[in-house]
Amino acid sequence: MFSSNSTVGLANPVYRRRRRFNRLMLILSGATVVFGLFWLSWIVLTLLVKGGSALSLTLLTESTPAPGADGGLLNAILGSVMMAAVATLVGTPIGVLAGTYLAEYGKRGWLAPATRFLNDVLLSAPSIVIGLFIYAVYVAQVGHYSGWAGSFALAILVIPVVVRATDSMLLLVPNSLREAAAALGCPQWRVVMFISYRAARSGIMTGVLLAVARISGETAPLLFTALNNQFLSLNMNAPIANLPVVIFQYAASPFEDWNRLAWAGAVMITLLVLGINILARSLFRK
């Protein structure tokens, strides 16, 4: 039976044409995958070759040096961690609450579709525009750069990612769970808190981690807000060092020791983002 069917299929010109087209698309798809992996592997290999040799304990114990001196990236690492932490603490609750409204309360009317559209626009907006916005509304008003300004710019980048993740994950929660809780007399806020959030917890956490990964390497908004600081400073109301700006400045400098620190910082950010993405995927699978 199978041999006769396959014979009839091969004799059919429509079948042969579709089979050839399917093979062509498989070859093109595989070629594009290999092409993308080639450039990605080249980038990672270049980072490891040029920056791997500069990795040492000094990077975590000393601040950025003057030209010709030994030093590390301690002040830049602490500044990046502080601003990313503040941005996450500010942006995550706003994003979760906004996504909750879109998925749980905004099923009727025009506000939810309009919010989703604006969130998509903000999600794809260039980060330098966010930096210029914070510069105009905050930095220019107070008269100086600061870590707070950098945190606010990064928080704006966190919000749309968390909104999208929360909205998408809550929409995947079966309505039967909500209906069962409502049938037992639970008010809607309890259904959201104890049913929807628990069911979508891993997906929401994945969105938060991806938002942290995104802001970890943002340079443009920090150039207009936090700028940089050559020394170790924990004062968030003053210019503060951060890894992306240090990498940008040191990579463009004519000093070889600064260039090595720039490569080392790039490797650290790459490994951080890679680790966050692996953690996010592991949480999503659970």
Short mmCIF file of C-alpha atoms in Angstrom, two decimals:
data_model
loop_
_atom_site.label_atom_id
_atom_site.label_comp_id
_atom_site.label_asym_id
_atom_site.label_seq_id
_atom_site.Cartn_x
_atom_site.Cartn_y
_atom_site.Cartn_z
CA MET A 1 0.00 0.00 0.00
CA PHE A 2 2.74 2.47 0.97
CA SER A 3 4.86 1.73 -2.10
CA SER A 4 1.94 2.25 -4.47
CA ASN A 5 0.99 5.49 -2.76
CA SER A 6 4.58 6.77 -2.95
CA THR A 7 4.73 5.80 -6.62
CA VAL A 8 1.53 7.70 -7.33
CA GLY A 9 2.87 10.64 -5.36
CA LEU A 10 6.16 10.76 -7.28
CA ALA A 11 4.23 10.59 -10.55
CA ASN A 12 2.15 13.59 -9.53
CA PRO A 13 3.76 16.81 -10.86
CA VAL A 14 2.17 18.90 -8.11
CA TYR A 15 3.67 16.62 -5.46
CA ARG A 16 7.11 16.74 -7.10
CA ARG A 17 7.01 20.53 -7.32
CA ARG A 18 6.04 20.87 -3.66
CA ARG A 19 8.70 18.38 -2.63
CA ARG A 20 11.40 20.31 -4.51
CA PHE A 21 10.20 23.60 -2.98
CA ASN A 22 10.20 22.05 0.49
CA ARG A 23 13.78 20.85 0.06
CA LEU A 24 14.83 24.28 -1.22
CA MET A 25 13.31 26.02 1.80
CA LEU A 26 14.97 23.54 4.16
CA ILE A 27 18.35 24.21 2.55
CA LEU A 28 17.85 27.99 2.70
CA SER A 29 16.70 27.82 6.34
CA GLY A 30 19.69 25.71 7.31
CA ALA A 31 22.04 28.06 5.47
CA THR A 32 20.67 31.10 7.30
CA VAL A 33 21.08 29.32 10.64
CA VAL A 34 24.70 28.48 9.84
CA PHE A 35 25.29 32.05 8.62
CA GLY A 36 23.93 33.56 11.86
CA LEU A 37 25.80 31.09 14.08
CA PHE A 38 29.03 31.83 12.21
CA TRP A 39 28.93 35.54 13.00
CA LEU A 40 27.78 34.94 16.57
CA SER A 41 30.60 32.46 17.15
CA TRP A 42 33.09 34.90 15.62
CA ILE A 43 31.97 37.68 17.93
CA VAL A 44 32.11 35.50 21.04
CA LEU A 45 35.48 34.03 20.04
CA THR A 46 36.91 37.51 19.43
CA LEU A 47 35.70 38.66 22.84
CA LEU A 48 37.22 35.65 24.57
CA VAL A 49 40.55 35.95 22.73
CA LYS A 50 40.98 39.69 23.28
CA GLY A 51 39.30 40.02 26.66
CA GLY A 52 39.89 36.65 28.25
CA SER A 53 43.55 37.36 28.89
CA ALA A 54 42.65 40.60 30.70
CA LEU A 55 40.33 38.88 33.17
CA SER A 56 41.85 38.80 36.62
CA LEU A 57 41.03 39.38 40.26
CA THR A 58 42.27 42.96 39.88
CA LEU A 59 39.19 43.79 37.85
CA LEU A 60 37.02 43.19 40.91
CA THR A 61 39.26 44.83 43.51
CA GLU A 62 40.59 48.07 41.95
CA SER A 63 39.00 51.09 40.32
CA THR A 64 39.61 52.34 36.80
CA PRO A 65 43.20 53.59 36.46
CA ALA A 66 44.88 56.55 34.87
CA PRO A 67 46.64 55.92 31.53
CA GLY A 68 49.71 53.77 32.01
CA ALA A 69 48.73 52.56 35.49
CA ASP A 70 47.32 49.25 36.67
CA GLY A 71 43.72 49.05 37.73
CA GLY A 72 40.40 47.32 37.41
CA LEU A 73 36.69 47.94 36.95
CA LEU A 74 35.42 47.85 40.53
CA ASN A 75 33.83 51.31 40.44
CA ALA A 76 32.20 50.63 37.07
CA ILE A 77 30.85 47.25 38.20
CA LEU A 78 29.38 48.69 41.41
CA GLY A 79 27.85 51.62 39.54
CA SER A 80 26.22 49.34 36.97
CA VAL A 81 24.88 47.01 39.67
CA MET A 82 23.44 49.91 41.68
CA MET A 83 21.71 51.54 38.72
CA ALA A 84 20.41 48.23 37.37
CA ALA A 85 19.05 47.32 40.81
CA VAL A 86 17.25 50.65 41.21
CA ALA A 87 15.91 50.49 37.66
CA THR A 88 14.60 46.96 38.24
CA LEU A 89 12.99 47.89 41.56
CA VAL A 90 11.29 50.91 39.96
CA GLY A 91 10.32 49.41 36.61
CA THR A 92 9.22 45.91 37.65
CA PRO A 93 6.20 46.85 39.84
CA ILE A 94 4.99 49.33 37.23
CA GLY A 95 5.37 46.79 34.45
CA VAL A 96 3.69 43.98 36.40
CA LEU A 97 0.72 46.15 37.41
CA ALA A 98 0.30 47.50 33.88
CA GLY A 99 0.48 43.99 32.40
CA THR A 100 -2.01 42.78 35.01
CA TYR A 101 -4.49 45.47 34.01
CA LEU A 102 -4.13 44.59 30.32
CA ALA A 103 -4.68 40.86 30.88
CA GLU A 104 -7.17 40.83 33.75
CA TYR A 105 -9.14 44.08 33.73
CA GLY A 106 -8.78 45.69 30.31
CA LYS A 107 -10.58 43.14 28.18
CA ARG A 108 -13.17 45.70 27.09
CA GLY A 109 -12.84 49.24 25.89
CA TRP A 110 -10.14 51.14 24.01
CA LEU A 111 -7.61 51.72 26.77
CA ALA A 112 -6.02 48.26 26.76
CA PRO A 113 -5.42 48.11 22.96
CA ALA A 114 -4.04 51.65 23.02
CA THR A 115 -1.75 50.77 25.92
CA ARG A 116 -0.48 47.67 24.14
CA PHE A 117 0.27 49.74 21.05
CA LEU A 118 2.13 52.41 23.02
CA ASN A 119 4.01 49.72 24.93
CA ASP A 120 5.16 48.15 21.66
CA VAL A 121 6.33 51.58 20.47
CA LEU A 122 8.25 52.10 23.71
CA LEU A 123 9.67 48.58 23.47
CA SER A 124 11.18 49.32 20.06
CA ALA A 125 12.19 52.93 20.76
CA PRO A 126 15.95 53.65 20.50
CA SER A 127 17.49 53.83 23.94
CA ILE A 128 19.23 57.10 23.09
CA VAL A 129 15.81 58.74 22.84
CA ILE A 130 15.06 57.62 26.40
CA GLY A 131 18.37 59.08 27.52
CA LEU A 132 17.61 62.42 25.87
CA PHE A 133 14.16 62.45 27.48
CA ILE A 134 15.57 61.92 30.99
CA TYR A 135 18.26 64.51 30.26
CA ALA A 136 15.61 67.07 29.34
CA VAL A 137 13.18 66.41 32.19
CA TYR A 138 15.65 65.63 34.98
CA VAL A 139 19.34 66.28 34.31
CA ALA A 140 18.81 69.71 32.79
CA GLN A 141 16.53 70.70 35.66
CA VAL A 142 18.85 69.68 38.51
CA GLY A 143 21.95 70.85 36.66
CA HIS A 144 24.15 67.76 36.94
CA TYR A 145 24.47 64.13 35.90
CA SER A 146 23.68 61.48 38.48
CA GLY A 147 23.14 57.80 39.11
CA TRP A 148 19.47 58.49 39.78
CA ALA A 149 19.06 59.88 36.28
CA GLY A 150 20.72 56.79 34.82
CA SER A 151 18.45 54.54 36.92
CA PHE A 152 15.34 56.37 35.71
CA ALA A 153 16.41 55.97 32.09
CA LEU A 154 17.05 52.27 32.57
CA ALA A 155 13.73 51.87 34.42
CA ILE A 156 11.88 53.18 31.38
CA LEU A 157 13.60 50.47 29.33
CA VAL A 158 12.59 47.83 31.88
CA ILE A 159 8.89 48.71 31.94
CA PRO A 160 7.81 47.67 28.39
CA VAL A 161 9.65 44.34 28.61
CA VAL A 162 7.95 43.47 31.90
CA VAL A 163 4.56 44.69 30.63
CA ARG A 164 4.78 42.46 27.57
CA ALA A 165 5.89 39.42 29.58
CA THR A 166 3.24 39.88 32.28
CA ASP A 167 0.45 40.45 29.78
CA SER A 168 1.43 37.44 27.65
CA MET A 169 1.90 35.07 30.59
CA LEU A 170 -1.37 36.01 32.31
CA LEU A 171 -3.28 35.54 29.06
CA LEU A 172 -1.95 31.96 28.94
CA VAL A 173 -3.54 31.12 32.30
CA PRO A 174 -6.69 29.05 31.60
CA ASN A 175 -9.95 30.87 32.30
CA SER A 176 -11.24 27.72 33.98
CA LEU A 177 -8.94 28.44 36.94
CA ARG A 178 -10.40 31.94 37.29
CA GLU A 179 -13.94 30.66 36.95
CA ALA A 180 -13.40 27.95 39.56
CA ALA A 181 -12.02 30.50 42.05
CA ALA A 182 -14.86 32.92 41.30
CA ALA A 183 -17.40 30.12 41.82
CA LEU A 184 -15.99 29.64 45.33
CA GLY A 185 -16.67 33.31 46.09
CA CYS A 186 -13.16 34.76 45.61
CA PRO A 187 -13.07 38.43 44.58
CA GLN A 188 -11.14 39.24 41.43
CA TRP A 189 -8.14 40.69 43.22
CA ARG A 190 -7.71 37.43 45.14
CA VAL A 191 -8.02 35.45 41.91
CA VAL A 192 -5.25 37.56 40.40
CA MET A 193 -3.00 37.38 43.46
CA PHE A 194 -3.35 33.71 44.35
CA ILE A 195 -4.32 32.06 41.05
CA SER A 196 -3.10 34.03 38.03
CA TYR A 197 0.20 35.21 39.50
CA ARG A 198 1.11 31.76 40.78
CA ALA A 199 0.35 30.16 37.44
CA ALA A 200 2.34 32.79 35.50
CA ARG A 201 5.12 33.28 38.05
CA SER A 202 7.93 31.68 36.05
CA GLY A 203 7.00 33.59 32.88
CA ILE A 204 6.88 36.92 34.69
CA MET A 205 10.25 36.24 36.30
CA THR A 206 11.63 35.40 32.88
CA GLY A 207 10.48 38.78 31.60
CA VAL A 208 12.14 40.56 34.51
CA LEU A 209 15.42 38.73 33.91
CA LEU A 210 15.32 39.56 30.20
CA ALA A 211 14.74 43.20 31.08
CA VAL A 212 17.80 43.13 33.36
CA ALA A 213 19.81 41.56 30.55
CA ARG A 214 18.72 44.32 28.19
CA ILE A 215 19.70 47.20 30.45
CA SER A 216 23.03 45.61 31.44
CA GLY A 217 24.71 46.70 28.22
CA GLU A 218 22.90 49.95 27.43
CA THR A 219 25.35 52.77 26.80
CA ALA A 220 23.47 55.54 25.00
CA PRO A 221 21.02 56.52 27.78
CA LEU A 222 23.80 56.56 30.39
CA LEU A 223 25.89 59.00 28.34
CA PHE A 224 23.18 61.61 28.86
CA THR A 225 22.29 60.76 32.44
CA ALA A 226 24.91 59.07 34.65
CA LEU A 227 27.93 59.88 32.46
CA ASN A 228 31.00 58.46 34.27
CA ASN A 229 33.27 58.79 37.29
CA GLN A 230 36.94 57.89 37.37
CA PHE A 231 36.82 57.13 41.08
CA LEU A 232 34.86 54.78 43.32
CA SER A 233 31.66 56.54 44.37
CA LEU A 234 28.43 55.25 45.86
CA ASN A 235 26.72 58.64 45.68
CA MET A 236 23.72 58.19 43.40
CA ASN A 237 23.18 61.96 43.28
CA ALA A 238 26.45 62.50 41.38
CA PRO A 239 28.02 61.15 38.18
CA ILE A 240 28.77 57.48 38.69
CA ALA A 241 30.91 54.96 36.85
CA ASN A 242 29.28 52.16 34.87
CA LEU A 243 30.55 49.38 32.64
CA PRO A 244 28.92 50.35 29.31
CA VAL A 245 30.26 53.92 29.33
CA VAL A 246 33.69 52.79 30.55
CA ILE A 247 33.85 50.27 27.70
CA PHE A 248 32.78 52.95 25.21
CA GLN A 249 35.39 55.44 26.40
CA TYR A 250 38.26 52.99 26.93
CA ALA A 251 37.73 51.18 23.62
CA ALA A 252 38.08 54.50 21.75
CA SER A 253 41.17 55.61 23.68
CA PRO A 254 44.73 55.36 22.27
CA PHE A 255 46.05 53.62 25.43
CA GLU A 256 46.56 49.88 25.22
CA ASP A 257 45.94 49.28 28.93
CA TRP A 258 42.55 51.00 28.64
CA ASN A 259 41.79 48.95 25.53
CA ARG A 260 42.46 45.75 27.48
CA LEU A 261 40.10 46.88 30.25
CA ALA A 262 37.45 47.63 27.63
CA TRP A 263 37.72 44.11 26.22
CA ALA A 264 37.60 42.64 29.73
CA GLY A 265 34.47 44.66 30.53
CA ALA A 266 32.86 43.52 27.29
CA VAL A 267 33.54 39.88 28.19
CA MET A 268 32.03 40.39 31.65
CA ILE A 269 28.83 41.91 30.24
CA THR A 270 28.57 39.18 27.60
CA LEU A 271 28.94 36.43 30.20
CA LEU A 272 26.41 38.19 32.45
CA VAL A 273 23.82 38.49 29.68
CA LEU A 274 24.44 34.89 28.62
CA GLY A 275 23.98 33.67 32.18
CA ILE A 276 20.78 35.67 32.63
CA ASN A 277 19.33 34.28 29.40
CA ILE A 278 20.18 30.71 30.43
CA LEU A 279 18.56 31.30 33.82
CA ALA A 280 15.49 32.80 32.15
CA ARG A 281 15.10 29.83 29.85
CA SER A 282 15.47 27.38 32.71
CA LEU A 283 12.78 29.21 34.69
CA PHE A 284 10.46 29.27 31.67
CA ARG A 285 10.81 25.53 31.16
CA LYS A 286 9.71 24.94 34.74
#
